[in-house]
Amino acid sequence: MALYLLFESASGYALFHASGIRKIGQTVDAVRPTLLDLKRFSKAVKLARFTPFLSAADATNQCNAIAEGITTDELVNFLVLNLPKVKEWKKGKFTVGVAQPKVGSRITEATGIPCQSDDYIQELLGSVRLHFGPLFDQLKPYDVENYSRASADNMVTQTLILLDTLDKGINFFTMRVREWYGWHFPELIKIVNDNYLYAKLANFVVNKSDLSEKDIPALADLIGDEDKAKEIVEAAKESMGQDLSPVDLITVQQFAQRVMNLSEYRKNIYEYLVTKMNDIAPNLTSLIGEMVGAQLISHAGSLSNLAKLPSSSLQILGAEKALRRALRTGGNTPKYGHIFHSSFIGRASTKNKGRMARYLASKCSMASRIDCYSDMSSSIFGEKMREQVEERLDFCEKDVASCKNLDVMNAAIEGMTNTVSEEDKEKENGGKKESNSEADDDAMHLDKPAMQSTLCTRLAIVEL
């Protein structure tokens, strides 16, 4: 039976795989010489995964929870994601060693993962604490970056859900403003169609009887149209709406102000989503846009999951129900899922929508893999792929020849190389101002052919 060790450090949770410790001995006395010897202990116990705490406050909360015997959601998710799955009707083929029996029982209740806490486990965890520094060096950078990336992907998912909720709420509240204020000024509904602008006018006008010719400049500045401002003033003079009490008007004005604030908050959240998408998936964002890219990442679960999907699966991502219905009834399978919202699919003719969806899905798959596995963050490949999709659309609609994929990718690699060269030159010039050391200058020098070869190799791997 495999043995894992859960270790809580000040920087995060660590999971060790004690693969060879059982072969050495089953008792404390038998394994004690090995526990004190770092060389022998590091061969028997390997660091499997590590998730860092987000901040000092988070570290304090996590450590306090463990001390009180409470399992947090972060700890449960960490164990579920990195340990083999345990089925309810089967006995687990592994155990997790924990320092506190109470924490072990809570983990077993929450996840079904078998836990162990005795003198043998206490000795092993004590040795882990003793040798934690050297053992931590075994961790690959990707193991830590994976959780950092997963956290960013989760922020995109939560932001997208929040945007959908805000859109529904704003539309519902704006409808209430229109119906409520429409009793007092019904003509305004026909003049102004935009929901946000209607709320602003309801907040500005309040009592239609107070509108006069002197308010036309202010209304024109508010809606950006002087003719409509004059039309609103004339409609207010001849309005058939009911008069409302001052208390009712103040209530409607406050409600309209709340709708305006909610709309402004929605704009800020959208700007946050744009910034986040440009950080974690710049090529996918440049290719297909922030909203569609965020929908693909959210539906797949993470950027790494999206990168693992073939283009055929990415193409119908979001249309699983239609696919199952087509397979069950023998009908036509769907041609697109979330990528239907892309402008490329909307601009394509009916007969070419399927062809464009396949081509766009293949480019999205390649862009997501570059974003996920590339060491350098750049949108050059996404911009070049977008140009390719534009050319493909012209080819389908107007039969205009497009450039070869190899030439486009070579141009993208050349652009990436030039960008990195310019950055390194700036760093080199800055280094010369601070120090005239030739060793620093040599370290900052970029070997352009080597850089291009590396990018070509990574691109080939991504295409495979």
C-alpha positions as MATLAB code, in Angstrom:
seq = 'MALYLLFESASGYALFHASGIRKIGQTVDAVRPTLLDLKRFSKAVKLARFTPFLSAADATNQCNAIAEGITTDELVNFLVLNLPKVKEWKKGKFTVGVAQPKVGSRITEATGIPCQSDDYIQELLGSVRLHFGPLFDQLKPYDVENYSRASADNMVTQTLILLDTLDKGINFFTMRVREWYGWHFPELIKIVNDNYLYAKLANFVVNKSDLSEKDIPALADLIGDEDKAKEIVEAAKESMGQDLSPVDLITVQQFAQRVMNLSEYRKNIYEYLVTKMNDIAPNLTSLIGEMVGAQLISHAGSLSNLAKLPSSSLQILGAEKALRRALRTGGNTPKYGHIFHSSFIGRASTKNKGRMARYLASKCSMASRIDCYSDMSSSIFGEKMREQVEERLDFCEKDVASCKNLDVMNAAIEGMTNTVSEEDKEKENGGKKESNSEADDDAMHLDKPAMQSTLCTRLAIVEL';
ca = [
       0.000    0.000    0.000;
       1.361    3.400   -1.029;
       2.057    5.986    1.655;
       1.747    9.749    1.236;
       2.725   12.353    3.809;
       0.864   15.643    4.229;
       3.147   18.371    5.553;
       1.953   21.859    6.504;
       4.700   24.458    6.217;
       4.585   28.221    6.692;
       4.683   28.727    2.920;
       2.123   26.152    1.792;
       0.912   22.560    1.756;
       3.346   19.852    0.596;
       2.552   16.261   -0.360;
       5.356   13.701   -0.153;
       5.332   10.203   -1.621;
       7.113    7.769    0.725;
       7.653    5.161   -1.961;
      10.642    3.362   -0.466;
      10.208    3.844    3.251;
       8.182    0.634    3.760;
      10.995   -1.447    2.323;
      13.404   -0.129    4.949;
      11.247   -0.980    7.938;
       7.791   -0.936    9.478;
       8.785    0.310   12.927;
      10.303    3.503   14.232;
      13.493    1.824   15.440;
      14.025    0.147   12.061;
      13.787    3.357   10.032;
      15.396    5.809   12.468;
      18.939    5.568   10.946;
      17.467    6.302    7.542;
      15.417    9.230    8.838;
      18.491   11.014   10.133;
      20.514   10.485    6.952;
      19.474   13.028    4.307;
      20.955   11.066    1.401;
      19.094    7.869    2.255;
      15.912    9.662    3.317;
      15.700   11.675    0.062;
      15.782    8.435   -1.933;
      12.881    6.969    0.058;
      10.703   10.100    0.324;
      10.039   12.286   -2.718;
       8.224   15.609   -2.889;
       5.196   15.102   -5.141;
       3.248   18.392   -5.074;
       3.300   21.773   -3.384;
       0.719   24.567   -3.319;
       1.785   27.937   -1.899;
      -0.421   30.099    0.298;
      -1.736   33.214   -1.410;
      -0.663   35.702    1.266;
       0.539   36.013    4.833;
      -3.040   36.330    6.041;
      -4.005   33.190    4.140;
      -1.031   31.319    5.632;
      -2.099   32.371    9.126;
      -5.677   31.242    8.561;
      -4.588   27.888    7.113;
      -2.148   27.161    9.943;
      -4.695   28.153   12.592;
      -7.288   25.890   11.003;
      -4.890   22.932   11.034;
      -3.957   23.617   14.654;
      -7.654   23.536   15.579;
      -8.240   20.328   13.634;
     -10.308   22.003   10.871;
      -9.936   21.101    7.195;
     -10.209   24.053    4.829;
     -11.497   23.975    1.251;
      -7.985   24.681   -0.040;
      -6.590   21.624    1.747;
      -9.406   19.350    0.565;
      -9.032   20.516   -3.058;
      -5.270   20.059   -2.869;
      -5.620   16.441   -1.733;
      -8.435   15.562   -4.139;
      -6.560   16.920   -7.138;
      -3.251   15.234   -6.404;
      -4.152   11.878   -4.874;
      -5.609    8.832   -6.647;
      -9.386    8.746   -6.723;
     -11.060    6.678   -4.016;
     -14.290    4.854   -4.857;
     -16.873    4.436   -2.134;
     -17.304    0.696   -2.620;
     -13.592   -0.045   -2.811;
     -10.857    0.206   -0.229;
      -8.172    2.710   -1.057;
      -4.791    1.440   -2.185;
      -2.962    4.196   -0.333;
      -2.960    6.081    2.957;
      -2.101    9.653    3.855;
      -0.012   10.304    6.927;
      -1.084   13.393    8.881;
       0.263   14.955   12.052;
      -3.065   15.272   13.883;
      -5.616   12.422   14.135;
      -8.484   14.925   14.226;
      -7.428   16.411   10.889;
      -7.146   12.901    9.437;
     -10.679   11.998   10.497;
     -12.043   15.239    9.022;
     -10.271   14.565    5.708;
     -11.676   11.029    5.592;
     -15.201   12.307    6.282;
     -14.958   14.987    3.601;
     -13.209   13.068    0.825;
     -13.110    9.385    1.757;
      -9.299    9.424    1.630;
      -7.857    7.002    4.232;
      -5.592    8.769    6.725;
      -3.111    7.494    9.294;
      -1.600    9.168   12.352;
       0.625    7.233   14.747;
       4.177    7.246   16.123;
       5.553    5.924   12.843;
       3.961    8.771   10.875;
       5.056   11.329   13.472;
       8.679   10.228   13.046;
       8.430   10.485    9.273;
       6.904   13.954    9.414;
       9.559   15.045   11.906;
      12.236   13.968    9.430;
      10.414   15.805    6.653;
      10.500   18.962    8.781;
      14.199   18.389    9.441;
      15.094   17.946    5.762;
      12.388   20.146    4.225;
      14.822   22.611    2.653;
      16.802   20.053    0.615;
      13.652   18.074   -0.206;
      11.951   21.224   -1.511;
      14.666   21.535   -4.157;
      13.243   18.401   -5.789;
      10.123   20.328   -6.766;
      10.003   21.353  -10.413;
       9.068   24.963  -11.186;
       6.054   23.775  -13.202;
       4.549   22.145  -10.094;
       4.288   25.537   -8.383;
       3.413   27.456  -11.547;
       0.629   24.979  -12.220;
      -1.256   26.125   -9.124;
      -0.488   29.733   -9.828;
      -1.915   29.296  -13.336;
      -4.897   27.376  -11.952;
      -5.625   30.270   -9.601;
      -5.563   32.733  -12.513;
      -7.830   30.446  -14.559;
     -10.253   30.279  -11.660;
     -10.312   34.082  -11.495;
     -11.313   34.167  -15.174;
     -14.060   31.618  -14.578;
     -15.476   33.462  -11.573;
     -15.298   36.822  -13.371;
     -17.166   35.411  -16.369;
     -19.911   34.034  -14.103;
     -20.126   37.397  -12.342;
     -20.493   39.209  -15.686;
     -23.368   36.936  -16.715;
     -25.075   37.509  -13.369;
     -24.583   41.272  -13.611;
     -26.007   41.362  -17.153;
     -29.145   39.545  -16.013;
     -29.484   41.752  -12.943;
     -28.937   45.016  -14.841;
     -31.491   44.056  -17.506;
     -34.043   43.114  -14.853;
     -33.518   46.267  -12.776;
     -33.574   48.507  -15.855;
     -36.907   47.006  -16.849;
     -38.193   47.878  -13.376;
     -36.923   51.459  -13.777;
     -38.673   51.771  -17.145;
     -41.980   50.472  -15.781;
     -41.746   52.507  -12.586;
     -40.688   55.824  -14.123;
     -42.930   55.159  -17.133;
     -45.953   55.982  -15.002;
     -44.598   59.502  -14.622;
     -42.935   60.044  -18.038;
     -44.098   57.343  -20.521;
     -42.928   59.230  -23.624;
     -39.288   58.878  -22.584;
     -39.380   55.110  -23.270;
     -39.940   55.670  -27.009;
     -37.310   58.411  -27.259;
     -34.468   56.571  -25.474;
     -33.871   52.867  -26.168;
     -30.581   52.364  -24.332;
     -31.108   51.008  -20.802;
     -28.121   52.721  -19.188;
     -28.952   56.055  -20.827;
     -32.569   55.756  -19.696;
     -31.469   55.267  -16.088;
     -29.212   58.334  -16.358;
     -32.083   60.437  -17.700;
     -34.455   59.202  -15.002;
     -31.865   60.174  -12.407;
     -31.335   63.588  -14.036;
     -34.897   64.612  -14.897;
     -36.736   63.265  -11.810;
     -39.793   65.546  -12.135;
     -40.802   66.145  -15.744;
     -42.613   69.353  -14.777;
     -39.291   70.980  -13.878;
     -37.838   70.518  -17.398;
     -37.482   73.698  -19.455;
     -35.520   75.116  -22.369;
     -32.558   75.924  -20.135;
     -32.052   72.214  -19.459;
     -31.435   71.379  -23.144;
     -27.607   71.905  -23.003;
     -27.317   69.667  -19.958;
     -29.477   66.993  -21.595;
     -27.452   67.257  -24.806;
     -24.236   66.699  -22.884;
     -25.822   63.728  -21.124;
     -27.120   61.889  -24.201;
     -24.812   63.371  -26.846;
     -27.643   64.479  -29.152;
     -29.136   67.983  -29.077;
     -32.152   67.059  -31.222;
     -33.118   64.297  -28.805;
     -32.653   66.706  -25.902;
     -35.127   69.106  -27.477;
     -37.501   66.224  -28.167;
     -37.363   65.180  -24.500;
     -38.178   68.726  -23.322;
     -41.122   68.990  -25.750;
     -42.394   65.559  -24.712;
     -42.192   66.549  -21.038;
     -44.426   69.566  -21.695;
     -47.104   67.449  -23.395;
     -46.659   64.287  -21.325;
     -49.721   62.254  -20.376;
     -47.990   60.612  -17.404;
     -49.226   60.759  -13.845;
     -47.832   63.120  -11.264;
     -45.921   61.417   -8.453;
     -45.311   62.606   -4.939;
     -41.823   63.913   -4.013;
     -41.185   60.800   -1.923;
     -42.003   58.522   -4.879;
     -39.785   60.569   -7.209;
     -36.867   60.395   -4.773;
     -37.306   56.631   -4.484;
     -37.261   56.215   -8.282;
     -34.218   58.508   -8.530;
     -32.305   56.471   -5.941;
     -33.187   53.232   -7.711;
     -31.995   54.659  -11.054;
     -28.745   55.711   -9.373;
     -28.253   52.150   -8.092;
     -28.731   50.797  -11.620;
     -26.155   53.285  -12.912;
     -23.668   52.229  -10.231;
     -24.240   48.579  -11.097;
     -23.588   49.329  -14.782;
     -20.351   51.139  -13.915;
     -19.274   48.201  -11.772;
     -19.991   45.873  -14.697;
     -17.673   47.951  -16.900;
     -14.904   47.707  -14.300;
     -15.326   43.928  -14.064;
     -15.134   43.635  -17.846;
     -11.910   45.663  -17.899;
     -10.526   43.344  -15.213;
     -11.422   40.324  -17.377;
      -9.675   41.879  -20.387;
      -6.526   42.482  -18.333;
      -6.606   38.967  -16.882;
      -7.076   37.314  -20.276;
      -4.206   39.309  -21.772;
      -2.016   38.084  -18.925;
      -2.767   34.355  -18.997;
      -3.783   33.804  -22.654;
      -2.566   36.696  -24.833;
      -2.517   34.707  -28.085;
      -5.983   33.216  -27.597;
      -7.308   36.662  -26.681;
      -5.781   38.287  -29.768;
      -7.196   35.535  -31.961;
     -10.791   35.186  -30.790;
     -11.418   37.929  -28.225;
     -11.658   38.173  -24.465;
     -15.212   36.932  -23.926;
     -15.088   33.913  -26.217;
     -11.622   32.986  -24.962;
     -12.819   33.238  -21.350;
     -15.845   31.062  -22.180;
     -13.601   28.385  -23.660;
     -11.268   28.405  -20.630;
     -14.187   28.381  -18.202;
     -15.948   25.500  -19.967;
     -12.769   23.432  -20.219;
     -11.959   24.064  -16.554;
      -8.534   25.653  -17.065;
      -6.137   26.773  -19.760;
      -4.121   23.560  -19.418;
      -7.265   21.463  -19.948;
      -8.137   23.541  -22.995;
      -4.627   23.065  -24.390;
      -4.976   19.289  -24.059;
      -8.183   19.177  -26.102;
      -7.997   18.359  -29.817;
      -9.355   21.002  -32.162;
     -12.386   18.819  -32.985;
     -13.426   18.829  -29.315;
     -12.689   22.543  -28.921;
     -14.886   23.258  -31.940;
     -18.048   21.922  -30.269;
     -17.128   22.962  -26.724;
     -20.378   24.271  -25.260;
     -22.644   22.190  -27.537;
     -22.480   18.889  -25.654;
     -26.252   18.588  -25.299;
     -26.780   19.056  -29.020;
     -24.065   16.489  -29.734;
     -25.619   13.882  -27.437;
     -29.055   14.519  -28.928;
     -27.668   14.123  -32.441;
     -25.936   10.862  -31.544;
     -29.079    9.551  -29.861;
     -31.477   10.469  -32.673;
     -29.092   10.011  -35.589;
     -29.364   13.655  -36.657;
     -26.707   16.108  -37.780;
     -23.979   16.847  -35.249;
     -23.369   20.502  -34.226;
     -20.708   22.482  -36.074;
     -19.764   24.888  -33.310;
     -20.175   25.694  -29.631;
     -18.806   28.798  -27.914;
     -16.811   29.800  -30.995;
     -20.131   30.581  -32.704;
     -20.009   33.932  -30.879;
     -16.806   34.835  -32.721;
     -17.133   37.520  -35.381;
     -15.512   35.223  -37.935;
     -18.391   32.738  -37.777;
     -20.948   35.535  -37.974;
     -19.320   37.041  -41.059;
     -19.103   33.717  -42.890;
     -21.909   32.672  -45.221;
     -24.185   29.801  -44.243;
     -22.434   27.248  -46.427;
     -18.978   28.252  -45.111;
     -19.757   28.448  -41.378;
     -18.705   24.827  -40.796;
     -15.435   25.273  -42.686;
     -14.606   28.452  -40.781;
     -15.498   26.801  -37.468;
     -13.054   23.932  -38.132;
     -10.288   26.288  -39.197;
     -10.862   28.674  -36.279;
     -10.933   25.782  -33.788;
      -7.563   24.520  -35.034;
      -6.032   27.975  -34.589;
      -7.582   28.357  -31.115;
      -6.149   24.984  -30.124;
      -2.683   26.033  -31.263;
      -2.948   29.447  -29.557;
      -4.031   27.887  -26.247;
      -1.082   25.484  -26.324;
       1.358   28.301  -26.993;
      -0.109   30.313  -24.099;
      -0.028   27.317  -21.770;
       3.446   25.959  -22.463;
       5.434   28.959  -23.683;
       7.954   30.554  -21.329;
       7.464   33.997  -22.878;
       4.205   35.952  -22.777;
       3.481   37.532  -26.140;
       0.497   37.980  -28.464;
       2.486   37.857  -31.714;
       1.343   34.344  -32.627;
      -2.286   35.212  -31.899;
      -2.118   38.314  -34.098;
      -0.598   36.342  -36.962;
      -3.214   33.603  -36.594;
      -5.969   36.209  -36.659;
      -4.589   37.456  -39.961;
      -4.624   33.868  -41.204;
      -8.285   33.463  -40.247;
      -9.103   36.734  -42.042;
      -7.355   35.446  -45.156;
      -9.172   32.129  -44.846;
     -12.488   33.960  -44.675;
     -11.607   35.871  -47.841;
     -10.599   32.606  -49.483;
     -13.954   30.979  -48.629;
     -16.036   33.978  -49.664;
     -14.031   35.544  -52.507;
     -11.600   32.761  -53.471;
      -8.555   34.908  -52.614;
      -5.330   32.946  -52.086;
      -3.899   32.987  -48.567;
      -0.350   32.738  -47.247;
       1.172   29.419  -46.266;
       1.096   28.494  -42.600;
       4.866   27.898  -42.507;
       5.599   31.415  -43.766;
       3.245   32.968  -41.219;
       4.753   31.025  -38.321;
       8.287   31.926  -39.416;
       7.263   35.583  -39.476;
       5.814   35.238  -35.968;
       9.021   33.613  -34.717;
      11.054   36.380  -36.318;
       8.868   38.997  -34.640;
       9.239   37.247  -31.289;
      13.006   37.094  -31.740;
      13.228   40.793  -32.579;
      11.081   41.706  -29.571;
      13.249   39.702  -27.193;
      16.399   41.134  -28.796;
      15.186   44.701  -28.232;
      14.318   43.945  -24.605;
      17.712   42.410  -23.990;
      19.436   45.367  -25.602;
      17.608   47.708  -23.258;
      18.621   45.551  -20.302;
      22.192   45.475  -21.583;
      22.331   49.255  -21.889;
      20.914   49.577  -18.388;
      23.496   47.128  -17.105;
      26.309   49.151  -18.674;
      25.155   52.253  -16.828;
      25.172   50.434  -13.521;
      28.285   48.357  -14.052;
      30.960   48.012  -16.746;
      31.490   44.350  -16.008;
      32.065   42.335  -19.186;
      30.618   39.270  -17.534;
      27.292   41.063  -17.094;
      27.338   42.149  -20.727;
      27.974   38.595  -21.896;
      25.173   37.285  -19.722;
      22.695   39.776  -21.170;
      23.690   39.004  -24.768;
      21.073   37.072  -26.758;
      22.102   34.418  -29.234;
      19.528   35.077  -31.956;
      19.981   31.843  -33.947;
      19.725   29.809  -30.734;
      16.606   31.730  -29.758;
      15.009   31.090  -33.138;
      15.893   27.407  -32.978;
      14.301   27.117  -29.538;
      11.100   28.782  -30.691;
      10.927   26.576  -33.788;
      11.336   23.470  -31.646;
       8.582   24.553  -29.210;
       6.243   25.466  -32.062;
       6.788   22.082  -33.652;
       5.947   20.394  -30.366;
       2.806   22.524  -30.029;
       1.664   21.642  -33.555;
       2.134   17.946  -32.817;
];
